[in-house]
Coordinates of N, CA and C in Angstrom, one line a residue:
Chain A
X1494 N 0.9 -1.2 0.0 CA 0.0 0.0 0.0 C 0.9 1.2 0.0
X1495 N 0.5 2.0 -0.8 CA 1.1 3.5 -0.9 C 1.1 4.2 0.2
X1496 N 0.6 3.9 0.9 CA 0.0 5.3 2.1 C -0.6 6.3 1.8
X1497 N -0.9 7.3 2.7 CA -1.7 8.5 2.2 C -0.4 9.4 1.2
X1498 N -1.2 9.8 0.5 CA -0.1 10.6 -0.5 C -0.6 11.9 -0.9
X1499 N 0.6 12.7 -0.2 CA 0.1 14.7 -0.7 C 0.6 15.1 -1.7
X1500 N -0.2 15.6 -2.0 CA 0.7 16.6 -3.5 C 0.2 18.3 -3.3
X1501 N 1.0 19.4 -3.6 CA 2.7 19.1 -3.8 C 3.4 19.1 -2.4
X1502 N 4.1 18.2 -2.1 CA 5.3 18.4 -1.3 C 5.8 20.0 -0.2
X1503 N 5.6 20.6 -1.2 CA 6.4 22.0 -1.0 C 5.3 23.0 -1.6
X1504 N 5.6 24.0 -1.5 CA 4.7 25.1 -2.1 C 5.0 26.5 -1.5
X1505 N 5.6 27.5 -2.2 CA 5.8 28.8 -2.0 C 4.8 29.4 -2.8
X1506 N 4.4 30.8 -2.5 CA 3.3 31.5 -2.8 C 3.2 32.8 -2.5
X1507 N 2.6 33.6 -3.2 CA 3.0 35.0 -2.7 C 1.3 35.5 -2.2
X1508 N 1.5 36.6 -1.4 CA -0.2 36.8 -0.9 C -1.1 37.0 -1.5
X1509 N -2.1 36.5 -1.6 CA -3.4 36.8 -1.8 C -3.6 35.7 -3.1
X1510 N -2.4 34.6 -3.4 CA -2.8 33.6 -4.3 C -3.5 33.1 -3.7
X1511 N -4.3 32.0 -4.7 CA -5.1 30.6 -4.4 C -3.9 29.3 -4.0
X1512 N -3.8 28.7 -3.2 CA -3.3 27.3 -2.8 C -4.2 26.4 -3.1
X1513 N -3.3 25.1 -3.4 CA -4.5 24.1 -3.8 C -3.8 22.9 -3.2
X1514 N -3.7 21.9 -2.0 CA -3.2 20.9 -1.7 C -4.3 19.7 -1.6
X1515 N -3.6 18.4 -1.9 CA -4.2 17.4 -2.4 C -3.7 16.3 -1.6
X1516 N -4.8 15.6 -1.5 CA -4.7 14.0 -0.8 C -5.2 13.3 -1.2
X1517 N -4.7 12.2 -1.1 CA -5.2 10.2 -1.9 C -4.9 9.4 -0.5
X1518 N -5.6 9.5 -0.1 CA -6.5 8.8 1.4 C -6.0 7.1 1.6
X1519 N -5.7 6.0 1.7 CA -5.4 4.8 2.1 C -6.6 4.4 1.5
X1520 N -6.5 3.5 0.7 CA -7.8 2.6 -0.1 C -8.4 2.1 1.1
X1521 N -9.4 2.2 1.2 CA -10.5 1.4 2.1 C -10.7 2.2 3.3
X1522 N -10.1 3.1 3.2 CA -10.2 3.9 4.9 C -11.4 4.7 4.6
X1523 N -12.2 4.6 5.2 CA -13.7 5.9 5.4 C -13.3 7.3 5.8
X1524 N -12.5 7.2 6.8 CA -12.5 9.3 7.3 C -10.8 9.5 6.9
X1525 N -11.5 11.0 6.5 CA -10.1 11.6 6.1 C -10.2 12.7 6.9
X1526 N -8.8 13.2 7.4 CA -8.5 14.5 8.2 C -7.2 15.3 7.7
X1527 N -7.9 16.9 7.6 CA -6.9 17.9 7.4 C -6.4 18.4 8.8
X1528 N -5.2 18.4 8.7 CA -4.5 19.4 9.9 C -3.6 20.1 9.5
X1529 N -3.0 20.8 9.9 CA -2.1 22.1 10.1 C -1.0 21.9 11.5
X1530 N 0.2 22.0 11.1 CA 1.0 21.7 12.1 C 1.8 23.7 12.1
X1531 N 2.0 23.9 13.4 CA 3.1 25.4 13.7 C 3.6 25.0 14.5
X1532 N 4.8 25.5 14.5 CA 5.7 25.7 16.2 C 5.3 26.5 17.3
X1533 N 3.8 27.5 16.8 CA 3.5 28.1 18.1 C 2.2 26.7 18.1
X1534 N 1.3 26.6 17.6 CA 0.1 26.0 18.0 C 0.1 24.6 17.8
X1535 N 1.2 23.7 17.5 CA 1.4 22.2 17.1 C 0.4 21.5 15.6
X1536 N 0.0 20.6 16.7 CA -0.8 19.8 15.3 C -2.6 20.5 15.5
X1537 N -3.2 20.6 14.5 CA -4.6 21.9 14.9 C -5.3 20.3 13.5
X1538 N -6.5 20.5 14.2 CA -7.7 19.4 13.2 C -8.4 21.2 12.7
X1539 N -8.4 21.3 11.2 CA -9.0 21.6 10.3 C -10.3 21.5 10.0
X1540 N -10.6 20.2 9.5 CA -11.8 19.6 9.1 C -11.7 18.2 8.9
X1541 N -12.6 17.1 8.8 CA -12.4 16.0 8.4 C -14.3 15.2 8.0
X1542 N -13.7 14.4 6.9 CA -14.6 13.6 6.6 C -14.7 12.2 6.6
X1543 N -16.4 12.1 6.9 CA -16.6 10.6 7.1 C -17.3 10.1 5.7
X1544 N -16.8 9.7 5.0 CA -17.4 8.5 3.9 C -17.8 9.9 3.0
X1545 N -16.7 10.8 2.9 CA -17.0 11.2 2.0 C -17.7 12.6 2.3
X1546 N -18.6 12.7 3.7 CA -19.1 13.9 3.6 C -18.3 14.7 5.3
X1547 N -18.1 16.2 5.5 CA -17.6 16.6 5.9 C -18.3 16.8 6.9
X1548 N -17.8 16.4 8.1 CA -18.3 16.0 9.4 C -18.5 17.6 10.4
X1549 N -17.1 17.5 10.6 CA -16.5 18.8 11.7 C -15.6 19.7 10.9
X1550 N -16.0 20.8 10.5 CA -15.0 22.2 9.8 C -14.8 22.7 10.7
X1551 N -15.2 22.7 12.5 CA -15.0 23.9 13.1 C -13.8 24.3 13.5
X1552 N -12.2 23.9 13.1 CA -11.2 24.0 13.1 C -10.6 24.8 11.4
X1553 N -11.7 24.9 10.8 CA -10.8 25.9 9.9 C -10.9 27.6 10.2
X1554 N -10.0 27.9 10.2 CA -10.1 29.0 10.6 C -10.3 30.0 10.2
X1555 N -10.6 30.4 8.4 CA -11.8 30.8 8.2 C -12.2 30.9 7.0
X1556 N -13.2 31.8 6.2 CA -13.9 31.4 5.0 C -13.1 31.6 3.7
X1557 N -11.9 31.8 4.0 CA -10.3 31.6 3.0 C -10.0 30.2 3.0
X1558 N -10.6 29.3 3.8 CA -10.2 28.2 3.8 C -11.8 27.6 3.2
X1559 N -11.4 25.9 2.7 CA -12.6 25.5 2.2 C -11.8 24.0 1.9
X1560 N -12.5 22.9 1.9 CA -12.2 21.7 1.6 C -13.3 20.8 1.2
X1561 N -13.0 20.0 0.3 CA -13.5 19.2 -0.9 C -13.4 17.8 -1.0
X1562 N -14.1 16.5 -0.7 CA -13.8 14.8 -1.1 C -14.9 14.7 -2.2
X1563 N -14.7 14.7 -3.1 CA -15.7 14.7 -4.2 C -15.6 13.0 -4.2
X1564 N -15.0 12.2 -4.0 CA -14.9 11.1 -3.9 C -13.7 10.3 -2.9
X1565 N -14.2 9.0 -2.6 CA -13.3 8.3 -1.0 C -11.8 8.5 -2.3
X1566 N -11.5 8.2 -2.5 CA -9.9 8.5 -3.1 C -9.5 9.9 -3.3
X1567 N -9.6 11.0 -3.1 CA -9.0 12.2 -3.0 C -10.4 13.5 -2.7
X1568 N -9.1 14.3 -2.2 CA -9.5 15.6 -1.5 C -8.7 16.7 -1.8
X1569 N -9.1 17.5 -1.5 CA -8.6 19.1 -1.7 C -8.8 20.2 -0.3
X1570 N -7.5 20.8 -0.4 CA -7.6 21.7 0.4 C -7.3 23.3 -0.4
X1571 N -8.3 23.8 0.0 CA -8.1 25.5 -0.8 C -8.3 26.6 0.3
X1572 N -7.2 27.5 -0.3 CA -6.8 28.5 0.8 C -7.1 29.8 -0.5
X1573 N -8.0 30.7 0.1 CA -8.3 32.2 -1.4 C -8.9 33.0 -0.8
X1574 N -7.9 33.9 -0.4 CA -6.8 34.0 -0.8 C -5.6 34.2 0.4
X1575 N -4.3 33.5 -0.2 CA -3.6 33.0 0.9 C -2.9 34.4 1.8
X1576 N -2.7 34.2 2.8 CA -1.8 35.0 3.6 C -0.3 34.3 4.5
X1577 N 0.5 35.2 4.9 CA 1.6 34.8 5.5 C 1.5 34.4 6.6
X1578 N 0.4 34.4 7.4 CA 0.2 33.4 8.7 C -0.8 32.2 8.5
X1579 N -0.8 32.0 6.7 CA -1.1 30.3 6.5 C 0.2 29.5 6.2
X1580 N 1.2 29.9 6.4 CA 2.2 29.7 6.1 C 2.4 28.1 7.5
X1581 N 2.7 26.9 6.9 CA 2.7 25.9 7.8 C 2.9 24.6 7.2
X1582 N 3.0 23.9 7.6 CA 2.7 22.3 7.0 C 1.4 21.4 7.6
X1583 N 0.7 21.4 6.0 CA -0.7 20.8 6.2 C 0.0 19.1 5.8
X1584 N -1.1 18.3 7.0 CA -1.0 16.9 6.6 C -2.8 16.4 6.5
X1585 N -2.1 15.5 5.5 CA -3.6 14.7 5.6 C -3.6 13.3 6.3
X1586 N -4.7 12.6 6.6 CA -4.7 11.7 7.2 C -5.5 10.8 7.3
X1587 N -6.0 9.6 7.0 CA -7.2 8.6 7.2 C -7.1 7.8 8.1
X1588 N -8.3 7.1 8.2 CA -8.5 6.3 9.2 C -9.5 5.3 8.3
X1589 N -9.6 4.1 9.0 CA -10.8 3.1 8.7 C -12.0 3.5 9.7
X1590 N -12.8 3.8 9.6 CA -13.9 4.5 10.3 C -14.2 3.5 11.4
X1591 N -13.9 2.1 11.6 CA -14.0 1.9 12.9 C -13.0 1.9 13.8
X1592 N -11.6 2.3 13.2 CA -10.5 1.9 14.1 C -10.2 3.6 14.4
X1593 N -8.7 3.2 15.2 CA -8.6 4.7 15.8 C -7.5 5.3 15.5
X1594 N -7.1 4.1 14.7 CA -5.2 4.9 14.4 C -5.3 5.6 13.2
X1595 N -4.8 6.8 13.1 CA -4.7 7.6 11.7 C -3.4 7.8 11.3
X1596 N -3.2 7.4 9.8 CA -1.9 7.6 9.2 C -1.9 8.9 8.3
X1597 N -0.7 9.1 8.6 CA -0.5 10.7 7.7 C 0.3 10.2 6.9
X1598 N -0.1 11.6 5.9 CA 0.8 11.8 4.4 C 1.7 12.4 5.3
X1599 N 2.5 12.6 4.5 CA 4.3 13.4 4.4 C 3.9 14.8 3.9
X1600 N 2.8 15.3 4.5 CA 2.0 16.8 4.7 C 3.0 18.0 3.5
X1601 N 2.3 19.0 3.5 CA 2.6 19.8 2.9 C 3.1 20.6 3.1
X1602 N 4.6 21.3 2.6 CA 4.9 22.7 3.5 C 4.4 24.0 2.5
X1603 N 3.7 24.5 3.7 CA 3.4 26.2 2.9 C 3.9 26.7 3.1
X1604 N 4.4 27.8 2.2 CA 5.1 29.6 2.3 C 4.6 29.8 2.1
X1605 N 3.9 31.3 2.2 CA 3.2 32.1 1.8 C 3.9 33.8 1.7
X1606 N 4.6 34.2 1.0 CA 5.4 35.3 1.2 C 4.6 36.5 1.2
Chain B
X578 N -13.7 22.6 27.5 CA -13.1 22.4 26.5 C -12.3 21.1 26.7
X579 N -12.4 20.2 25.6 CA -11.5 18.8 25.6 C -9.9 19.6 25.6
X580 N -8.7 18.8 26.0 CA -7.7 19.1 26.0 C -6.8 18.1 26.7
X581 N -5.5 18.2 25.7 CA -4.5 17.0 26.0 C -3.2 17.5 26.8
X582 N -2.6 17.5 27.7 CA -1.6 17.7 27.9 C 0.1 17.4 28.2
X583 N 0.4 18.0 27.7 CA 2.0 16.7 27.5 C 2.9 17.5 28.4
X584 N 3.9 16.5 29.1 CA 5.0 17.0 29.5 C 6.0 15.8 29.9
X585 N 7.2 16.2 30.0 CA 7.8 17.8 30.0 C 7.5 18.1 28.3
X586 N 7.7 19.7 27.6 CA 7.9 19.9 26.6 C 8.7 19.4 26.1
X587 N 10.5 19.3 26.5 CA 11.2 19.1 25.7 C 12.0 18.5 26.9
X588 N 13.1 17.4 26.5 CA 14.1 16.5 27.3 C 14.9 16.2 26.5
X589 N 16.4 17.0 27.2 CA 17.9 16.2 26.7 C 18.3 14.7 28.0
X590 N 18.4 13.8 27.4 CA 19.4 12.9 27.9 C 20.5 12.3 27.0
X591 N 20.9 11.2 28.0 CA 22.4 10.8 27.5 C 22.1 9.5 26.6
X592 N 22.5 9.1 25.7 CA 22.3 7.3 24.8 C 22.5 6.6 26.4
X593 N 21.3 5.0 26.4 CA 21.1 4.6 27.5 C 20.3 4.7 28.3
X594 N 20.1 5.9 28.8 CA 19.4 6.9 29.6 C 17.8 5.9 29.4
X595 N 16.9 6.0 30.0 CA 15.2 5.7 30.3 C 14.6 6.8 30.4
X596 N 13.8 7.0 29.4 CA 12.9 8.4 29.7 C 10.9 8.4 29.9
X597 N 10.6 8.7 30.6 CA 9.3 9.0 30.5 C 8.4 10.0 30.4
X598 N 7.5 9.9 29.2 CA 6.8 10.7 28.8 C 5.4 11.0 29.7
X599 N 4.5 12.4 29.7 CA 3.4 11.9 30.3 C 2.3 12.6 29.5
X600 N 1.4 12.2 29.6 CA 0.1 12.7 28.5 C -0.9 12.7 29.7
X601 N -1.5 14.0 30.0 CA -2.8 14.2 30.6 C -3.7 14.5 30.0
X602 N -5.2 14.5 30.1 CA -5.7 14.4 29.3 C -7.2 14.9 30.3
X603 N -8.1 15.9 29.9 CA -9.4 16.3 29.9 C -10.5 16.4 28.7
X604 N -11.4 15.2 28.4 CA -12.0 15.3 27.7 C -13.4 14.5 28.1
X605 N -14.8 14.9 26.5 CA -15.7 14.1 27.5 C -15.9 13.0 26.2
X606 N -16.5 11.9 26.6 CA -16.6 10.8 26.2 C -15.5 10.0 25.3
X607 N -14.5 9.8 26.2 CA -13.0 9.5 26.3 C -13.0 7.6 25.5
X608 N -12.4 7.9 24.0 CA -12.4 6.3 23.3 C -11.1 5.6 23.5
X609 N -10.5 6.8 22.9 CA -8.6 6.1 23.0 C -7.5 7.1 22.9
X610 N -6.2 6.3 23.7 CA -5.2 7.4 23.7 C -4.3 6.6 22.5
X611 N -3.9 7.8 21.9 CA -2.4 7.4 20.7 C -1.4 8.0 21.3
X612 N -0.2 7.1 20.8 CA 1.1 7.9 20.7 C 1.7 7.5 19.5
X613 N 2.0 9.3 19.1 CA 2.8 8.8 18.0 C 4.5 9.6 18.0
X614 N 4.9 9.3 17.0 CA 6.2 9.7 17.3 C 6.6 10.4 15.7
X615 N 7.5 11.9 15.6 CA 7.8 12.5 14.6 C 9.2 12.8 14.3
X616 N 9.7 12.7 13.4 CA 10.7 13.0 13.3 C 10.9 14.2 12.2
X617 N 11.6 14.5 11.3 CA 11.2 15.3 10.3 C 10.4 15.2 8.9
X618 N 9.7 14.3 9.7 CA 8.6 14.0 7.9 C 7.0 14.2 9.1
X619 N 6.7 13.5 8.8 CA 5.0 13.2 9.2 C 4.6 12.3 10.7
X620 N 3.8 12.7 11.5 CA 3.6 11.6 12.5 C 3.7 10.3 12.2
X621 N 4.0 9.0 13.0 CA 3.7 7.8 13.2 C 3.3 6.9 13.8
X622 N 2.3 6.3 13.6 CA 1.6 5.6 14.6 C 3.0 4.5 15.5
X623 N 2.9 4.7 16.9 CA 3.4 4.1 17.7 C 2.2 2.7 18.8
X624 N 0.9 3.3 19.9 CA 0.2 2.6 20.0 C -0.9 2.9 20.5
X625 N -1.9 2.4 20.9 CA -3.1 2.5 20.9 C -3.4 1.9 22.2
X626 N -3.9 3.0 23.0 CA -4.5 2.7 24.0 C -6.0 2.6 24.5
X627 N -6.4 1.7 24.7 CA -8.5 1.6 24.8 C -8.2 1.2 26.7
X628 N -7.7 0.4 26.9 CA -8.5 -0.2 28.4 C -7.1 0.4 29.3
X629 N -7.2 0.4 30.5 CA -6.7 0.7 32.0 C -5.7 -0.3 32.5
X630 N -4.5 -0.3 32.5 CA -3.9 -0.8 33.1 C -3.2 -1.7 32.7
X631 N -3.6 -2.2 31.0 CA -2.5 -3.2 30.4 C -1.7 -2.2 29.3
X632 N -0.2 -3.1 29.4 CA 1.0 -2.4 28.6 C 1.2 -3.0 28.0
X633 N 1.5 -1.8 26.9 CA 1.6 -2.3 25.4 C 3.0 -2.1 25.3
X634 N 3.8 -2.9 24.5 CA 5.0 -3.0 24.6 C 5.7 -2.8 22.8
X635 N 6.6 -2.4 22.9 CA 7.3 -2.3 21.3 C 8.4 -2.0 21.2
X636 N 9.1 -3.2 21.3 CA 10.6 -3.4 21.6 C 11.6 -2.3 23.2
X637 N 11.8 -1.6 22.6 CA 12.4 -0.8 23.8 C 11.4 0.4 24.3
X638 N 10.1 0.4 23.8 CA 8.6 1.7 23.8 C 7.6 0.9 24.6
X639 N 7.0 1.3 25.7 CA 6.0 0.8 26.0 C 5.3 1.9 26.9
X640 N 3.7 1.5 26.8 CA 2.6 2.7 27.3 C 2.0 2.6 28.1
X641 N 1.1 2.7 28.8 CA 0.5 2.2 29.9 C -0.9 3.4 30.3
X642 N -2.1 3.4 30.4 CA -3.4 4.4 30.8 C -3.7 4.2 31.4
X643 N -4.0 5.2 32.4 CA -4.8 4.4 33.5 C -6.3 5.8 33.2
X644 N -7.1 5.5 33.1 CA -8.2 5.9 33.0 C -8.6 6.2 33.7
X645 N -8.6 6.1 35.3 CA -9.0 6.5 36.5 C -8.5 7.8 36.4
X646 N -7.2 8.0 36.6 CA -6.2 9.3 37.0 C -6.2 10.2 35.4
X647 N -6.8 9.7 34.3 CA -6.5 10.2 33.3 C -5.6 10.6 32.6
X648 N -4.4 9.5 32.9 CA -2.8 10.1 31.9 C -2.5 8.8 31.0
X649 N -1.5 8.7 30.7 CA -0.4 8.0 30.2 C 0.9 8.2 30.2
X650 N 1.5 7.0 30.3 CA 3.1 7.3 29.8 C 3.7 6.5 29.0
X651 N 4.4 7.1 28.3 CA 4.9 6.2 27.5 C 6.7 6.1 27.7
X652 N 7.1 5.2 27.8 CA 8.9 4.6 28.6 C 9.3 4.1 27.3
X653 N 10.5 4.7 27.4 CA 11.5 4.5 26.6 C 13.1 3.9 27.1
X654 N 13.3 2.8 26.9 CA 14.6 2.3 28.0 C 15.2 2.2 26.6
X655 N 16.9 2.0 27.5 CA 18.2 1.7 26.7 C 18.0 3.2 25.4
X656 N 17.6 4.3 25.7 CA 17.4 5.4 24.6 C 18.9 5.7 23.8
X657 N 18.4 5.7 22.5 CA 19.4 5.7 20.8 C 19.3 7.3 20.6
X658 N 20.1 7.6 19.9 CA 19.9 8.8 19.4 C 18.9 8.8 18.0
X659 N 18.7 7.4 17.6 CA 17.4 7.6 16.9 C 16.0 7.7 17.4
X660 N 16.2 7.9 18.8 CA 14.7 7.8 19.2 C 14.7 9.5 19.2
X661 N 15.6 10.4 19.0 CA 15.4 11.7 19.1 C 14.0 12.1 18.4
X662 N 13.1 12.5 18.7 CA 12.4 13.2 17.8 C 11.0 13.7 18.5
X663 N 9.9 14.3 17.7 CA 8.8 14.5 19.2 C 7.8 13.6 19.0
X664 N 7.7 13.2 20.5 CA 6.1 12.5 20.8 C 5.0 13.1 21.0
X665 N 4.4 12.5 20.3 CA 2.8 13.2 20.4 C 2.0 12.4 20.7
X666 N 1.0 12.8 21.7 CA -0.2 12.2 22.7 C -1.0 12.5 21.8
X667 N -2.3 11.9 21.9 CA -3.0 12.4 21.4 C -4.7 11.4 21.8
X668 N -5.8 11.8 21.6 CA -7.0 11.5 22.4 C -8.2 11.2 21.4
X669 N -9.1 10.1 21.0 CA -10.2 9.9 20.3 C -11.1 10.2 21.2
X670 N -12.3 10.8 20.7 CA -13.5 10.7 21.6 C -14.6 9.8 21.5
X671 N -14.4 9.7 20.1 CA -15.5 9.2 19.6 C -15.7 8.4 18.6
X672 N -15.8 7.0 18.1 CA -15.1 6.6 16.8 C -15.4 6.7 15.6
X673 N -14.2 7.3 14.6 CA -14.4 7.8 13.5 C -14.5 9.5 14.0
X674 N -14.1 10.0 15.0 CA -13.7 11.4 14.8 C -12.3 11.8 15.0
X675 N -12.2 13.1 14.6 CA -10.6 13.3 14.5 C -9.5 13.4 16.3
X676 N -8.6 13.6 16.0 CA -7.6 13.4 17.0 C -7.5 14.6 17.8
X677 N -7.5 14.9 18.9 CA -7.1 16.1 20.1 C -5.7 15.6 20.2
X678 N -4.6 16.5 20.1 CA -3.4 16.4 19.9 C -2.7 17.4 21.2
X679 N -1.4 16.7 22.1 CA -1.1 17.6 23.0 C -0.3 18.1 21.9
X680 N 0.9 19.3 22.5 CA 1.6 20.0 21.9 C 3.2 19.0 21.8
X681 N 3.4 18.0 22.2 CA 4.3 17.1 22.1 C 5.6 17.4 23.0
X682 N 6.5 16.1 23.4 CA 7.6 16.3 23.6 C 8.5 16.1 23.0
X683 N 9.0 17.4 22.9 CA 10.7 16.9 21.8 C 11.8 16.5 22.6
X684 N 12.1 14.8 22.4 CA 13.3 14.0 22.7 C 14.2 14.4 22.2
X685 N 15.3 15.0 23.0 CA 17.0 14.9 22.2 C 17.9 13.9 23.1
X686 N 18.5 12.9 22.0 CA 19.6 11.8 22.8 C 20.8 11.9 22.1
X687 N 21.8 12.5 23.0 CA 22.6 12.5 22.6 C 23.6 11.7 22.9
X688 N 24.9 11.3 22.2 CA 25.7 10.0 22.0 C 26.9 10.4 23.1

C-alpha cells in the first residue's frame, strides 16, 4: 500500500494567491483528516470527513479556507486568498472508520510570502 | 473544553538513559489514547490505548493508561539517538472522529 499521499510536497506563494493541496486517502479507509502543524500552535484538526461527507469544519479558521472529497480517493484543500500566517505544514490523514489509528501523508509545507 | 496535555515539553538525555513521557488528558466521552512519534517527515503511529492498566509494549517503547487518573506514559529504555524526535499524545472521543493532539515532547539523545 502507498499510504496516504500529498501533493505538492512544498509550495511557496506570494499573498493573496489561491493554494491548492491534495490528498489520496489509504484505499478502504472511510474518514479523512486535514491538519495544520506550527511551532506556536502544534498539530490543529481543520476539518475532516466521514465517507465522504464533511463532518466537523469547526477548526478551519476561516472562509479563505474551504475543503472538498468529491470522492473516498482524493480531497482538496483550498486556501483564497492565501496569507503569511497560513504559512505551515498541512497533513492529511485517514483512518478506517471503525478503528482509531490515523496515518499521515508526508504533509505539505506552505510559504506564503 | 476537551484538552491534552504533554510533558515535559522538551528532554535532553544521554544514549542509554530511560525516559518517561506523560500525557494528561481532559475530555468528555473518552475512546482512546495514541502515541505517535515525529521526526522530520509526518507523525507515526506508535500505539493504541482503549483499556486501564495493560502495557503495550514495542521493543524498547511501552505505554501504559490508566483511566482512573487520566494520563499515560509512555517509557523509553536503553534510549538511541534515533529515538530523538517529538512524541505526540493524542486522544479519540469518539469513533471515527478526528484526534485532540497535546503540543508534544521533543526527545534529544545524545551520544
Amino acid at each position: 500500500d502507498a499510504g496516504v499521499i500529498q501533493s505538492p510536497r512544498h509550495e511557496v506563494t506570494e499573498m493573496g494567491q489561491e493554494v491548492t493541496l491534495r490528498c489520496k486517502p489509504i484505499s478502504g479507509h472511510n474518514s479523512l483528516f486535514w491538519y495544520r502543524q506550527t511551532m506556536m500552535r502544534g498539530l490543529e484538526l481543520l476539518i475532516y470527513f466521514n465517507n465522504n461527507v464533511p463532518i466537523d469544519d469547526s477548526g478551519m479558521p476561516e472562509d479563505r479556507f474551504s475543503a472538498k472529497m468529491p470522492n473516498a480517493s482524493f480531497s482538496t484543500l483550498k486556501i483564497q486568498p492565501s496569507e503569511p500566517r497560513d504559512s505551515a505544514v498541512y497533513f492529511c490523514a485517514s483512518s478506517s472508520q471503525t478503528g482509531g489509528e490515523q496515518y499521515f501523508g508526508p504533509g505539505t509545507r506552505l510559504t506564503v510570502t | 473544553e476537551d484538552k491534552v496535555v504533554q510533558s515535559p515539553l522538551s528532554l535532553v538525555v544521554h544514549e542509554g538513559d530511560t525516559v518517561t513521557l506523560n500525557c494528561s488528558y481532559e475530555v468528555t466521552n473518552f475512546r482512546s489514547l495514541l502515541w505517535y512519534k515525529q521526526e522530520k517527515k509526518a507523525p507515526t503511529f506508535l500505539f493504541m490505548l482503549t483499556s486501564s492498566g495493560i502495557e503495550k509494549k514495542s521493543g524498547r517503547l511501552s505505554s501504559i493508561l490508566d483511566k482512573k487518573e487520566l494520563f499515560s506514559i509512555l517509557n523509553i529504555t536503553a534510549t538511541q539517538t534515533g529515538d530523538s524526535a517529538i512524541y505526540l499524545c493524542a486522544v479519540i472521543v469518539q469513533a471515527g472522529t478526528a484526534l485532540i493532539f497535546g503540543k508534544g515532547t521533543t526527545l534529544s539523545v545524545s551520544s
